[in-house]
Structure formats: structure tokens, C-alpha cells
mmCIF file of C-alpha atoms and ligand atoms in Angstrom:
data_model
loop_
_atom_site.group_PDB
_atom_site.id
_atom_site.type_symbol
_atom_site.label_atom_id
_atom_site.label_comp_id
_atom_site.label_asym_id
_atom_site.label_seq_id
_atom_site.Cartn_x
_atom_site.Cartn_y
_atom_site.Cartn_z
ATOM 1 C CA UNK G 24 17.139 15.133 -36.607
ATOM 2 C CA UNK G 25 15.311 18.439 -36.494
ATOM 3 C CA UNK G 26 14.112 19.519 -33.075
ATOM 4 C CA UNK G 27 12.497 22.796 -34.166
ATOM 5 C CA UNK G 28 8.790 23.537 -33.514
ATOM 6 C CA UNK G 29 6.349 25.924 -35.116
ATOM 7 C CA UNK G 30 6.033 28.424 -32.257
ATOM 8 C CA UNK G 31 3.079 30.206 -33.941
ATOM 9 C CA UNK G 32 0.855 27.110 -34.101
ATOM 10 C CA UNK G 33 -2.469 27.705 -32.328
ATOM 11 C CA UNK G 34 -2.701 26.512 -28.732
ATOM 12 C CA UNK G 35 -5.769 24.627 -27.563
ATOM 13 C CA UNK G 36 -7.901 26.321 -24.899
ATOM 14 C CA UNK G 37 -8.455 24.697 -21.504
ATOM 15 C CA UNK G 38 -12.024 23.878 -22.615
ATOM 16 C CA UNK G 39 -10.757 22.098 -25.752
ATOM 17 C CA UNK G 40 -8.246 20.140 -23.697
ATOM 18 C CA UNK G 41 -10.985 19.039 -21.332
ATOM 19 C CA UNK G 42 -13.221 17.936 -24.202
ATOM 20 C CA UNK G 43 -10.432 16.127 -26.044
ATOM 21 C CA UNK G 44 -10.458 12.335 -25.564
ATOM 22 C CA UNK G 45 -7.580 11.342 -23.302
ATOM 23 C CA UNK G 46 -5.916 8.023 -22.469
ATOM 24 C CA UNK G 47 -4.221 7.422 -19.120
ATOM 25 C CA UNK G 48 -1.793 4.577 -18.427
ATOM 26 C CA UNK G 49 -0.284 5.574 -15.081
ATOM 27 C CA UNK G 50 -2.671 6.541 -12.288
ATOM 28 C CA UNK G 51 -2.642 5.158 -8.717
ATOM 29 C CA UNK G 52 -6.014 4.316 -7.184
ATOM 30 C CA UNK G 53 -4.672 5.114 -3.710
ATOM 31 C CA UNK G 54 -3.235 8.393 -5.040
ATOM 32 C CA UNK G 55 -6.463 9.722 -6.496
ATOM 33 C CA UNK G 56 -9.061 9.793 -3.731
ATOM 34 C CA UNK G 57 -11.366 12.757 -3.230
ATOM 35 C CA UNK G 58 -10.368 14.529 0.015
ATOM 36 C CA UNK G 59 -14.010 14.449 1.101
ATOM 37 C CA UNK G 60 -14.073 10.658 0.739
ATOM 38 C CA UNK G 61 -10.899 10.299 2.811
ATOM 39 C CA UNK G 62 -12.538 12.438 5.516
ATOM 40 C CA UNK G 63 -15.814 10.517 5.541
ATOM 41 C CA UNK G 64 -14.285 7.044 5.692
ATOM 42 C CA UNK G 65 -11.642 8.116 8.232
ATOM 43 C CA UNK G 66 -14.391 9.412 10.510
ATOM 44 C CA UNK G 67 -16.299 6.103 10.233
ATOM 45 C CA UNK G 68 -13.295 3.929 11.038
ATOM 46 C CA UNK G 69 -11.726 6.261 13.602
ATOM 47 C CA UNK G 70 -8.577 6.992 11.623
ATOM 48 C CA UNK G 71 -6.886 10.275 12.623
ATOM 49 C CA UNK G 72 -6.104 12.764 9.833
ATOM 50 C CA UNK G 73 -3.886 15.862 9.736
ATOM 51 C CA UNK G 74 -6.840 18.131 8.715
ATOM 52 C CA UNK G 75 -10.583 18.091 9.276
ATOM 53 C CA UNK G 76 -12.079 19.754 6.208
ATOM 54 C CA UNK G 77 -11.737 18.706 2.574
ATOM 55 C CA UNK G 78 -9.903 21.825 1.347
ATOM 56 C CA UNK G 79 -7.284 21.769 4.100
ATOM 57 C CA UNK G 80 -6.838 18.018 3.692
ATOM 58 C CA UNK G 81 -6.332 18.381 -0.072
ATOM 59 C CA UNK G 82 -3.734 21.094 0.602
ATOM 60 C CA UNK G 83 -2.037 18.924 3.234
ATOM 61 C CA UNK G 84 -1.592 16.060 0.746
ATOM 62 C CA UNK G 85 -0.187 18.351 -1.922
ATOM 63 C CA UNK G 86 2.166 20.206 0.438
ATOM 64 C CA UNK G 87 3.411 17.064 2.167
ATOM 65 C CA UNK G 88 4.041 15.367 -1.174
ATOM 66 C CA UNK G 89 5.969 18.423 -2.336
ATOM 67 C CA UNK G 90 9.155 17.508 -0.469
ATOM 68 C CA UNK G 91 11.576 16.802 -3.314
ATOM 69 C CA UNK G 92 11.966 13.212 -2.066
ATOM 70 C CA UNK G 93 10.146 10.115 -3.320
ATOM 71 C CA UNK G 94 10.393 8.440 0.071
ATOM 72 C CA UNK G 95 8.649 11.352 1.834
ATOM 73 C CA UNK G 96 6.146 11.649 -1.001
ATOM 74 C CA UNK G 97 5.208 8.015 -0.410
ATOM 75 C CA UNK G 98 4.552 8.623 3.318
ATOM 76 C CA UNK G 99 1.354 10.512 2.442
ATOM 77 C CA UNK G 100 -0.149 7.240 1.196
ATOM 78 C CA UNK G 101 -0.433 5.984 4.774
ATOM 79 C CA UNK G 102 -3.686 7.949 5.070
ATOM 80 C CA UNK G 103 -5.240 6.911 1.769
ATOM 81 C CA UNK G 104 -4.330 3.260 2.222
ATOM 82 C CA UNK G 105 -5.792 3.364 5.756
ATOM 83 C CA UNK G 106 -9.249 4.275 4.412
ATOM 84 C CA UNK G 107 -9.153 1.564 1.718
ATOM 85 C CA UNK G 108 -9.416 -1.575 3.859
ATOM 86 C CA UNK G 109 -13.139 -2.442 3.791
ATOM 87 C CA UNK G 110 -14.712 -3.866 0.616
ATOM 88 C CA UNK G 111 -17.365 -1.148 0.306
ATOM 89 C CA UNK G 112 -14.747 1.558 0.739
ATOM 90 C CA UNK G 113 -12.584 0.025 -1.996
ATOM 91 C CA UNK G 114 -15.629 -0.149 -4.251
ATOM 92 C CA UNK G 115 -16.557 3.468 -3.510
ATOM 93 C CA UNK G 116 -13.031 4.760 -4.150
ATOM 94 C CA UNK G 117 -12.847 2.786 -7.417
ATOM 95 C CA UNK G 118 -16.265 4.037 -8.588
ATOM 96 C CA UNK G 119 -15.425 7.653 -7.765
ATOM 97 C CA UNK G 120 -12.118 7.294 -9.599
ATOM 98 C CA UNK G 121 -13.954 6.300 -12.793
ATOM 99 C CA UNK G 122 -16.452 9.154 -12.319
ATOM 100 C CA UNK G 123 -13.655 11.711 -11.905
ATOM 101 C CA UNK G 124 -11.701 10.445 -14.910
ATOM 102 C CA UNK G 125 -14.803 10.349 -17.135
ATOM 103 C CA UNK G 126 -15.734 13.881 -16.054
ATOM 104 C CA UNK G 127 -12.243 14.987 -17.161
ATOM 105 C CA UNK G 128 -12.671 13.493 -20.648
ATOM 106 C CA UNK G 129 -10.557 10.376 -20.110
ATOM 107 C CA UNK G 130 -11.815 7.612 -22.430
ATOM 108 C CA UNK G 131 -9.369 4.874 -21.450
ATOM 109 C CA UNK G 132 -7.502 4.376 -18.179
ATOM 110 C CA UNK G 133 -5.333 1.760 -16.504
ATOM 111 C CA UNK G 134 -5.482 2.364 -12.762
ATOM 112 C CA UNK G 135 -3.015 0.658 -10.411
ATOM 113 C CA UNK G 136 -2.773 -0.084 -6.704
ATOM 114 C CA UNK G 137 -1.070 -2.683 -4.519
ATOM 115 C CA UNK G 138 -3.566 -5.339 -3.308
ATOM 116 C CA UNK G 139 -1.110 -6.411 -0.561
ATOM 117 C CA UNK G 140 -1.618 -2.997 1.101
ATOM 118 C CA UNK G 141 -5.379 -3.532 1.487
ATOM 119 C CA UNK G 142 -5.494 -6.659 3.633
ATOM 120 C CA UNK G 143 -5.055 -5.207 7.150
ATOM 121 C CA UNK G 144 -8.848 -5.357 7.652
ATOM 122 C CA UNK G 145 -8.818 -9.095 6.993
ATOM 123 C CA UNK G 146 -9.600 -9.228 3.269
ATOM 124 C CA UNK G 147 -8.036 -11.870 1.052
ATOM 125 C CA UNK G 148 -6.111 -10.549 -1.987
ATOM 126 C CA UNK G 149 -8.820 -11.910 -4.247
ATOM 127 C CA UNK G 150 -11.511 -10.011 -2.338
ATOM 128 C CA UNK G 151 -9.547 -6.775 -2.720
ATOM 129 C CA UNK G 152 -9.375 -7.139 -6.502
ATOM 130 C CA UNK G 153 -13.044 -8.091 -6.613
ATOM 131 C CA UNK G 154 -14.126 -5.029 -4.567
ATOM 132 C CA UNK G 155 -12.139 -2.701 -6.824
ATOM 133 C CA UNK G 156 -13.543 -4.337 -9.954
ATOM 134 C CA UNK G 157 -17.078 -3.862 -8.651
ATOM 135 C CA UNK G 158 -16.388 -0.129 -8.327
ATOM 136 C CA UNK G 159 -14.884 0.104 -11.805
ATOM 137 C CA UNK G 160 -17.849 -1.762 -13.283
ATOM 138 C CA UNK G 161 -20.321 0.537 -11.530
ATOM 139 C CA UNK G 162 -18.418 3.621 -12.662
ATOM 140 C CA UNK G 163 -18.188 2.460 -16.270
ATOM 141 C CA UNK G 164 -21.865 1.582 -16.331
ATOM 142 C CA UNK G 165 -22.781 4.967 -14.861
ATOM 143 C CA UNK G 166 -20.681 6.683 -17.546
ATOM 144 C CA UNK G 167 -22.736 4.885 -20.209
ATOM 145 C CA UNK G 168 -19.772 3.565 -22.188
ATOM 146 C CA UNK G 169 -17.857 6.876 -22.281
ATOM 147 C CA UNK G 170 -14.849 5.321 -20.545
ATOM 148 C CA UNK G 171 -13.070 1.952 -20.348
ATOM 149 C CA UNK G 172 -11.030 1.302 -17.178
ATOM 150 C CA UNK G 173 -8.745 -1.617 -16.396
ATOM 151 C CA UNK G 174 -6.808 -2.550 -13.260
ATOM 152 C CA UNK G 175 -3.036 -2.939 -13.004
ATOM 153 C CA UNK G 176 -1.910 -4.864 -9.928
ATOM 154 C CA UNK G 177 1.180 -3.454 -8.259
ATOM 155 C CA UNK G 178 3.609 -5.262 -5.974
ATOM 156 C CA UNK G 179 5.582 -3.123 -3.521
ATOM 157 C CA UNK G 180 9.268 -3.351 -4.400
ATOM 158 C CA UNK G 181 10.503 -3.370 -0.768
ATOM 159 C CA UNK G 182 8.240 -6.321 0.064
ATOM 160 C CA UNK G 183 8.482 -9.936 -1.111
ATOM 161 C CA UNK G 184 5.014 -10.658 -2.488
ATOM 162 C CA UNK G 185 5.607 -9.903 -6.166
ATOM 163 C CA UNK G 186 5.273 -13.488 -7.391
ATOM 164 C CA UNK G 187 1.966 -13.859 -5.566
ATOM 165 C CA UNK G 188 0.669 -10.550 -6.990
ATOM 166 C CA UNK G 189 1.843 -11.534 -10.460
ATOM 167 C CA UNK G 190 -0.156 -14.763 -10.137
ATOM 168 C CA UNK G 191 -3.162 -12.743 -8.973
ATOM 169 C CA UNK G 192 -2.925 -10.543 -12.056
ATOM 170 C CA UNK G 193 -2.901 -13.607 -14.328
ATOM 171 C CA UNK G 194 -5.851 -15.149 -12.450
ATOM 172 C CA UNK G 195 -7.837 -11.933 -13.041
ATOM 173 C CA UNK G 196 -6.698 -11.161 -16.599
ATOM 174 C CA UNK G 197 -10.041 -11.883 -18.222
ATOM 175 C CA UNK G 198 -12.000 -10.146 -15.464
ATOM 176 C CA UNK G 199 -10.696 -6.577 -15.567
ATOM 177 C CA UNK G 200 -6.986 -6.788 -14.765
ATOM 178 C CA UNK G 201 -4.774 -5.789 -17.698
ATOM 179 C CA UNK G 202 -1.323 -6.131 -16.181
ATOM 180 C CA UNK G 203 1.237 -5.882 -13.394
ATOM 181 C CA UNK G 204 3.644 -3.270 -11.991
ATOM 182 C CA UNK G 205 6.119 -2.718 -9.174
ATOM 183 C CA UNK G 206 6.210 0.552 -7.199
ATOM 184 C CA UNK G 207 7.538 2.114 -4.004
ATOM 185 C CA UNK G 208 10.990 3.410 -3.076
ATOM 186 C CA UNK G 209 13.315 2.818 -6.036
ATOM 187 C CA UNK G 210 16.797 3.417 -4.647
ATOM 188 C CA UNK G 211 18.022 0.221 -2.936
ATOM 189 C CA UNK G 212 15.226 -1.895 -4.428
ATOM 190 C CA UNK G 213 16.261 -2.791 -7.995
ATOM 191 C CA UNK G 214 13.675 -4.480 -10.219
ATOM 192 C CA UNK G 215 15.843 -7.628 -10.456
ATOM 193 C CA UNK G 216 14.778 -8.404 -6.861
ATOM 194 C CA UNK G 217 11.502 -9.458 -8.485
ATOM 195 C CA UNK G 218 12.873 -11.368 -11.462
ATOM 196 C CA UNK G 219 10.917 -14.461 -10.522
ATOM 197 C CA UNK G 220 7.623 -12.539 -10.908
ATOM 198 C CA UNK G 221 8.630 -11.058 -14.265
ATOM 199 C CA UNK G 222 9.822 -14.382 -15.666
ATOM 200 C CA UNK G 223 6.557 -15.969 -14.577
ATOM 201 C CA UNK G 224 4.563 -13.223 -16.344
ATOM 202 C CA UNK G 225 6.567 -13.641 -19.539
ATOM 203 C CA UNK G 226 5.876 -17.367 -19.531
ATOM 204 C CA UNK G 227 2.187 -16.536 -19.084
ATOM 205 C CA UNK G 228 2.200 -14.125 -22.080
ATOM 206 C CA UNK G 229 1.184 -11.401 -19.661
ATOM 207 C CA UNK G 230 1.916 -7.661 -19.600
ATOM 208 C CA UNK G 231 3.839 -5.545 -17.123
ATOM 209 C CA UNK G 232 5.271 -2.121 -16.578
ATOM 210 C CA UNK G 233 7.943 -1.177 -14.038
ATOM 211 C CA UNK G 234 8.414 2.106 -12.157
ATOM 212 C CA UNK G 235 11.989 2.864 -13.229
ATOM 213 C CA UNK G 236 14.174 5.895 -13.810
ATOM 214 C CA UNK G 237 12.295 8.139 -11.387
ATOM 215 C CA UNK G 238 14.306 8.301 -8.140
ATOM 216 C CA UNK G 239 17.183 6.243 -9.551
ATOM 217 C CA UNK G 240 18.893 6.517 -12.908
ATOM 218 C CA UNK G 241 19.931 4.505 -15.938
ATOM 219 C CA UNK G 242 20.854 1.229 -14.165
ATOM 220 C CA UNK G 243 17.259 0.954 -12.979
ATOM 221 C CA UNK G 244 15.891 1.493 -16.503
ATOM 222 C CA UNK G 245 18.441 -0.911 -17.964
ATOM 223 C CA UNK G 246 17.502 -3.648 -15.493
ATOM 224 C CA UNK G 247 13.782 -3.069 -16.028
ATOM 225 C CA UNK G 248 14.121 -3.548 -19.782
ATOM 226 C CA UNK G 249 17.074 -5.857 -20.331
ATOM 227 C CA UNK G 250 16.799 -8.120 -17.278
ATOM 228 C CA UNK G 251 13.119 -8.023 -16.449
ATOM 229 C CA UNK G 252 11.582 -7.497 -19.907
ATOM 230 C CA UNK G 253 9.277 -4.594 -19.033
ATOM 231 C CA UNK G 254 6.746 -3.705 -21.741
ATOM 232 C CA UNK G 255 6.652 -0.067 -20.557
ATOM 233 C CA UNK G 256 8.530 2.224 -18.167
ATOM 234 C CA UNK G 257 6.734 3.955 -15.294
ATOM 235 C CA UNK G 258 8.191 7.477 -15.563
ATOM 236 C CA UNK G 259 11.490 6.533 -17.262
ATOM 237 C CA UNK G 260 12.311 10.224 -17.038
ATOM 238 C CA UNK G 261 15.990 9.599 -16.259
ATOM 239 C CA UNK G 262 16.526 8.113 -19.733
ATOM 240 C CA UNK G 263 17.478 11.725 -20.424
ATOM 241 C CA UNK G 264 20.819 10.949 -18.681
ATOM 242 C CA UNK G 265 21.677 8.921 -21.799
ATOM 243 C CA UNK G 266 20.902 11.787 -24.195
ATOM 244 C CA UNK G 267 23.643 14.303 -24.967
ATOM 245 C CA UNK G 268 22.732 17.701 -26.402
ATOM 246 C CA UNK G 269 25.465 19.805 -27.955
ATOM 247 C CA UNK G 270 23.919 22.881 -29.594
ATOM 248 C CA UNK G 271 21.726 21.528 -32.395
ATOM 249 C CA UNK G 272 23.277 18.089 -32.230
ATOM 250 C CA UNK G 273 21.575 15.398 -30.156
ATOM 251 C CA UNK G 274 23.215 12.054 -29.499
ATOM 252 C CA UNK G 275 21.566 9.003 -27.956
ATOM 253 C CA UNK G 276 23.523 6.495 -25.887
ATOM 254 C CA UNK G 277 22.891 2.806 -26.482
ATOM 255 C CA UNK G 278 20.152 2.468 -23.872
ATOM 256 C CA UNK G 279 18.267 5.594 -24.975
ATOM 257 C CA UNK G 280 18.582 4.456 -28.599
ATOM 258 C CA UNK G 281 17.194 1.036 -27.653
ATOM 259 C CA UNK G 282 14.235 2.586 -25.832
ATOM 260 C CA UNK G 283 13.431 4.809 -28.803
ATOM 261 C CA UNK G 284 14.114 2.196 -31.510
ATOM 262 C CA UNK G 285 11.964 -0.422 -29.762
ATOM 263 C CA UNK G 286 9.195 2.145 -29.174
ATOM 264 C CA UNK G 287 9.202 1.397 -25.435
ATOM 265 C CA UNK G 288 6.454 3.570 -23.952
ATOM 266 C CA UNK G 289 7.434 6.143 -21.333
ATOM 267 C CA UNK G 290 4.648 6.778 -18.818
ATOM 268 C CA UNK G 291 5.595 10.362 -18.020
ATOM 269 C CA UNK G 292 4.008 12.173 -15.054
ATOM 270 C CA UNK G 293 5.261 15.782 -15.129
ATOM 271 C CA UNK G 294 3.813 17.270 -11.922
ATOM 272 C CA UNK G 295 4.634 14.200 -9.841
ATOM 273 C CA UNK G 296 8.261 14.396 -11.028
ATOM 274 C CA UNK G 297 8.539 17.979 -9.831
ATOM 275 C CA UNK G 298 7.239 17.011 -6.390
ATOM 276 C CA UNK G 299 9.691 14.128 -5.983
ATOM 277 C CA UNK G 300 12.624 16.117 -7.368
ATOM 278 C CA UNK G 301 12.988 14.142 -10.633
ATOM 279 C CA UNK G 302 12.521 17.388 -12.627
ATOM 280 C CA UNK G 303 12.941 21.068 -11.720
ATOM 281 C CA UNK G 304 9.896 22.521 -13.505
ATOM 282 C CA UNK G 305 7.479 21.696 -16.317
ATOM 283 C CA UNK G 306 9.462 23.846 -18.767
ATOM 284 C CA UNK G 307 12.669 21.974 -17.864
ATOM 285 C CA UNK G 308 11.020 18.550 -17.782
ATOM 286 C CA UNK G 309 12.707 16.048 -20.151
ATOM 287 C CA UNK G 310 9.298 15.373 -21.734
ATOM 288 C CA UNK G 311 9.943 18.387 -24.008
ATOM 289 C CA UNK G 312 13.133 16.978 -25.517
ATOM 290 C CA UNK G 313 11.958 13.358 -25.510
ATOM 291 C CA UNK G 314 8.832 14.408 -27.402
ATOM 292 C CA UNK G 315 10.874 16.327 -29.978
ATOM 293 C CA UNK G 316 13.072 13.246 -30.386
ATOM 294 C CA UNK G 317 9.931 11.160 -30.942
ATOM 295 C CA UNK G 318 10.357 8.701 -28.106
ATOM 296 C CA UNK G 319 7.046 6.975 -27.419
ATOM 297 C CA UNK G 320 5.980 9.531 -24.830
ATOM 298 C CA UNK G 321 2.676 9.324 -22.966
ATOM 299 C CA UNK G 322 1.235 11.864 -20.499
ATOM 300 C CA UNK G 323 -0.094 10.700 -17.134
ATOM 301 C CA UNK G 324 -1.258 11.900 -13.729
ATOM 302 C CA UNK G 325 0.444 9.428 -11.319
ATOM 303 C CA UNK G 326 -1.373 10.654 -8.175
ATOM 304 C CA UNK G 327 -4.195 13.114 -8.736
ATOM 305 C CA UNK G 328 -4.676 13.792 -5.022
ATOM 306 C CA UNK G 329 -1.014 14.316 -4.071
ATOM 307 C CA UNK G 330 -0.328 16.394 -7.192
ATOM 308 C CA UNK G 331 -3.735 18.143 -7.220
ATOM 309 C CA UNK G 332 -3.866 17.290 -10.892
ATOM 310 C CA UNK G 333 -5.892 15.689 -13.686
ATOM 311 C CA UNK G 334 -5.144 14.638 -17.264
ATOM 312 C CA UNK G 335 -6.414 18.022 -18.466
ATOM 313 C CA UNK G 336 -4.217 19.827 -15.959
ATOM 314 C CA UNK G 337 -1.115 17.898 -17.073
ATOM 315 C CA UNK G 338 -1.880 18.637 -20.714
ATOM 316 C CA UNK G 339 -2.642 22.325 -20.099
ATOM 317 C CA UNK G 340 0.695 22.728 -18.326
ATOM 318 C CA UNK G 341 2.483 21.130 -21.292
ATOM 319 C CA UNK G 342 0.605 23.378 -23.721
ATOM 320 C CA UNK G 343 1.720 26.429 -21.713
ATOM 321 C CA UNK G 344 5.329 25.296 -21.367
ATOM 322 C CA UNK G 345 5.995 23.845 -24.820
ATOM 323 C CA UNK G 346 3.306 25.365 -27.068
ATOM 324 C CA UNK G 347 1.790 21.982 -27.878
ATOM 325 C CA UNK G 348 -1.103 21.929 -30.336
ATOM 326 C CA UNK G 349 -4.166 19.694 -30.526
ATOM 327 C CA UNK G 350 -2.201 17.538 -32.950
ATOM 328 C CA UNK G 351 0.526 17.052 -30.328
ATOM 329 C CA UNK G 352 -2.073 16.128 -27.692
ATOM 330 C CA UNK G 353 -3.615 13.645 -30.122
ATOM 331 C CA UNK G 354 -0.119 12.172 -30.681
ATOM 332 C CA UNK G 355 0.356 11.650 -26.911
ATOM 333 C CA UNK G 356 -3.098 10.107 -26.709
ATOM 334 C CA UNK G 357 -2.596 7.723 -29.612
ATOM 335 C CA UNK G 358 0.836 6.807 -28.203
ATOM 336 C CA UNK G 359 -0.866 5.880 -24.940
ATOM 337 C CA UNK G 360 -3.607 3.909 -26.647
ATOM 338 C CA UNK G 361 -1.065 2.016 -28.801
ATOM 339 C CA UNK G 362 0.795 1.140 -25.577
ATOM 340 C CA UNK G 363 -2.252 0.051 -23.575
ATOM 341 C CA UNK G 364 -2.398 -3.492 -22.169
ATOM 342 C CA UNK G 365 -5.672 -4.060 -23.990
ATOM 343 C CA UNK G 366 -6.174 -6.464 -26.911
ATOM 344 C CA UNK G 367 -5.107 -4.969 -30.261
ATOM 345 C CA UNK G 368 -8.599 -4.837 -31.771
ATOM 346 C CA UNK G 369 -9.963 -2.991 -28.717
ATOM 347 C CA UNK G 370 -7.102 -0.489 -28.810
ATOM 348 C CA UNK G 371 -7.678 0.126 -32.492
ATOM 349 C CA UNK G 372 -11.414 0.624 -31.987
ATOM 350 C CA UNK G 373 -10.788 3.318 -29.353
ATOM 351 C CA UNK G 374 -8.255 5.072 -31.605
ATOM 352 C CA UNK G 375 -10.412 4.944 -34.752
ATOM 353 C CA UNK G 376 -13.880 5.379 -33.287
ATOM 354 C CA UNK G 377 -13.243 7.720 -30.351
ATOM 355 C CA UNK G 378 -9.851 9.447 -30.330
ATOM 356 C CA UNK G 379 -9.476 10.414 -33.991
ATOM 357 C CA UNK G 380 -13.078 11.625 -34.444
ATOM 358 C CA UNK G 381 -12.914 13.437 -31.077
ATOM 359 C CA UNK G 382 -9.868 15.466 -32.075
ATOM 360 C CA UNK G 383 -11.280 16.063 -35.568
ATOM 361 C CA UNK G 384 -14.413 17.514 -34.001
ATOM 362 C CA UNK G 385 -12.240 19.956 -32.068
ATOM 363 C CA UNK G 386 -10.568 21.049 -35.306
ATOM 364 C CA UNK G 387 -7.325 19.068 -35.194
ATOM 365 C CA UNK G 388 -5.833 18.691 -38.666
HETATM 366 O O1 2ND Y 410 5.568 7.713 -8.503
HETATM 367 C C1 2ND Y 410 5.622 6.746 -7.739
HETATM 368 N N1 2ND Y 410 6.764 6.041 -7.620
HETATM 369 C C2 2ND Y 410 6.863 4.934 -6.856
HETATM 370 N N2 2ND Y 410 5.851 4.478 -6.125
HETATM 371 C C3 2ND Y 410 4.695 5.163 -6.183
HETATM 372 C C4 2ND Y 410 4.523 6.292 -6.963
HETATM 373 N N3 2ND Y 410 3.278 6.758 -6.792
HETATM 374 C C5 2ND Y 410 2.679 5.913 -5.944
HETATM 375 N N4 2ND Y 410 3.528 4.955 -5.559
HETATM 376 C C6 2ND Y 410 3.302 3.865 -4.623
HETATM 377 C C7 2ND Y 410 2.497 4.289 -3.404
HETATM 378 C C8 2ND Y 410 1.249 3.494 -3.488
HETATM 379 O O2 2ND Y 410 0.791 3.091 -2.210
HETATM 380 C C9 2ND Y 410 1.639 2.301 -4.318
HETATM 381 C C10 2ND Y 410 0.514 1.561 -5.004
HETATM 382 O O3 2ND Y 410 -0.336 2.390 -5.729
HETATM 383 O O4 2ND Y 410 2.540 2.862 -5.263
HETATM 384 ZN ZN1 ZN Y 411 3.501 5.893 -10.110
#
């Protein structure tokens, strides 16, 4: 197939990117706090932090996460998780998350976190989900219908609570939870460890995504899809290991062909991948080739605090690196909306009533 782009196509300005409706499928609640909020709650609960003003703290998160290792990247979450243990703090963080996403022009978001990490203050799992939902509801109401946000419940892959968290996600599916995920260190913790949870979810006609192909390669992606039945891949960036490029010729291995043929959504998070060493730079990120090959690519933030990023920032970087146009950004956005764990009619309404008119207004053809 042709992998040639029109290099002279007009590039959207940063202002246009901000105004464009955006859909976000992969964003961690405990990876997106405002530094000021971390400071304020930490002070109240007596939690020690590595910096004592918001700017330095924001820099600390970004620099510490910039290690080239997923395991060290994940250590920075100790501080955000520590300030998300009281119900009001969970509600505040969730509300501020919706405010920040809406301000950035995000119209639909699925935001994930691991309830099992928020029980050290004595909350039951159910109370954690309820406190987060309260914050999302407040944020959505404040935004006056400009944004729809759903929860994804994550189980930590090195722990053994996935079945319980899967059951929690089913119990909450009509009250704001759209699906399930597993996250945490990938190497040494294959998704098949949690097969029981995935089989349960399939029997319940429920939805799930799996972090796979980030810090570990094709076997992780293969297990996530062919053993566990994942609807989407969190990152999935290493699917590129099954793509061979020889001059103009591109050949897909069987797994890459399956992922593309079955339109399995890739939740790609470019800046996060650079920090954890999964990609060398934005320009060299596999998202460029996978987009040209028309995999079902979506653009995401992963952790806005650790990566000092936003949906607009991710898209601007892609525009700079690959010359993407408004039409390309609309394609990513519609891909994301088609892949959302929301009922079909609601997905369609957001595409037809918000995304398409929004891009048309900006001049997309
Ligand atoms: O990119 C990631 N890969 C694997 N695990 C991650 C990533 N970003 C965040 N996490 C972990 C740390 C959080 O505490 C947890 C739940 O959001 O998920
Ligand atoms: Zn993630």
C-alpha cells in the first residue's frame, strides 16, 4: 500500500488543535493531578514531598518519570496515590481532572485508576468508585454538557485482586464505569495471570483493555488478544516489531495483520513512551508508520502530570513531527470514539453531533 503523504498540506495551528474536539481513551486519574493539589492535600495529611512549590513539584514528577524505565516511572505514583486516600480528595482530584480535560477541548474521556490502591485510609472499594464518580459528575455538570467522562477500573498486574476489580466494574457498569484494565510493571507479569478476570468479563458481556506491548514485546500483545480477548491495547506500540519495512515495501507478520484486520484499537501515548524508553523520539515513534498503514490508531495522554502533557500537546507534537492535518486529527478522534466503551448510539451521537461539526467549523474538508 502507499505510505506517501502530502507534505504541503496545511498544518493546524496550536489554537485550532486546542479548539478541535478530542476524544481520550487512555488517561490515568492518579497520573493527572495538578501539582498544586498534590501539595495542598499532602500538607493536610502530613505526607512528605520532594518539592514544596507547585512548579518545582511538577518538574520533579516529569524529571523522575523521564528515566527510560517503566518500573522507575511507576515509582512517581507513590506520591499521587498517597494523596488520593480520603473520599473528598478522590472527589476533588476527579472533578479537577474533568475541568482540565474540558478546558483542553476534550469532549469524551475514559479515565482509569486502580481502586485497590486507594484503600489504605480505610475505604471500601465501592466507596472509592463512588467518590470518584461524584467528582466526575460534578465536573461534567460544571462543564454544562461539553464533556462526557467515564471510569475504567484498573487492576494492578503484580497483585492478585483482578477478579474482584472486574466484578466491581460490572457492578458499576450502569453508574459511570465503562470498562476494566490491567496496569503496572509488564515484564514478568503476563496478562494470562489474570485470565480468570478476563473470562469473567467476557461472560458478563463487559469491555476491557490491557496495557500490553509497552515495556514487553509481541508475546504480551499476543496473550492480551488471543488468550485474554482484549477489546483494545493500552499502548500496543511494540506491534511494530511484527512490521518489516524494506524500502517502499511493508510486510505485516500474522499478529500485526490480525490487529489491523480486526481493527483492534491501539491506545498510543507518544510522550509517555519516550519517558519509559518504548520510543526514542516523537519523530521516530511507531505511531507515524502505524498511522500510514491505517491501523486503528488513537492518540492519548497516559499521565498528564508525569509527562507534563495534554491531548492538545500530544497532537501538536504529532503535527510538528509528521505534518498531520486537521483531517488526520479528526481521523484519530473518530477512531477513538469508534473504539470507546460507550453504547453505540452514544458514540455515534458524539461523532455526528460534536466531532464532525467541530472539525468542519475549523475548516477541515
Ligand atoms: O503506562 C503505564 N504502564 C503501566 N502502568 C501504568 C502506566 N501508567 C500508569 N500506570 C500505573 C500506575 C498507576 O498507579 C496505575 C493505575 O492508574 O497504573
Ligand atoms: Zn497507561
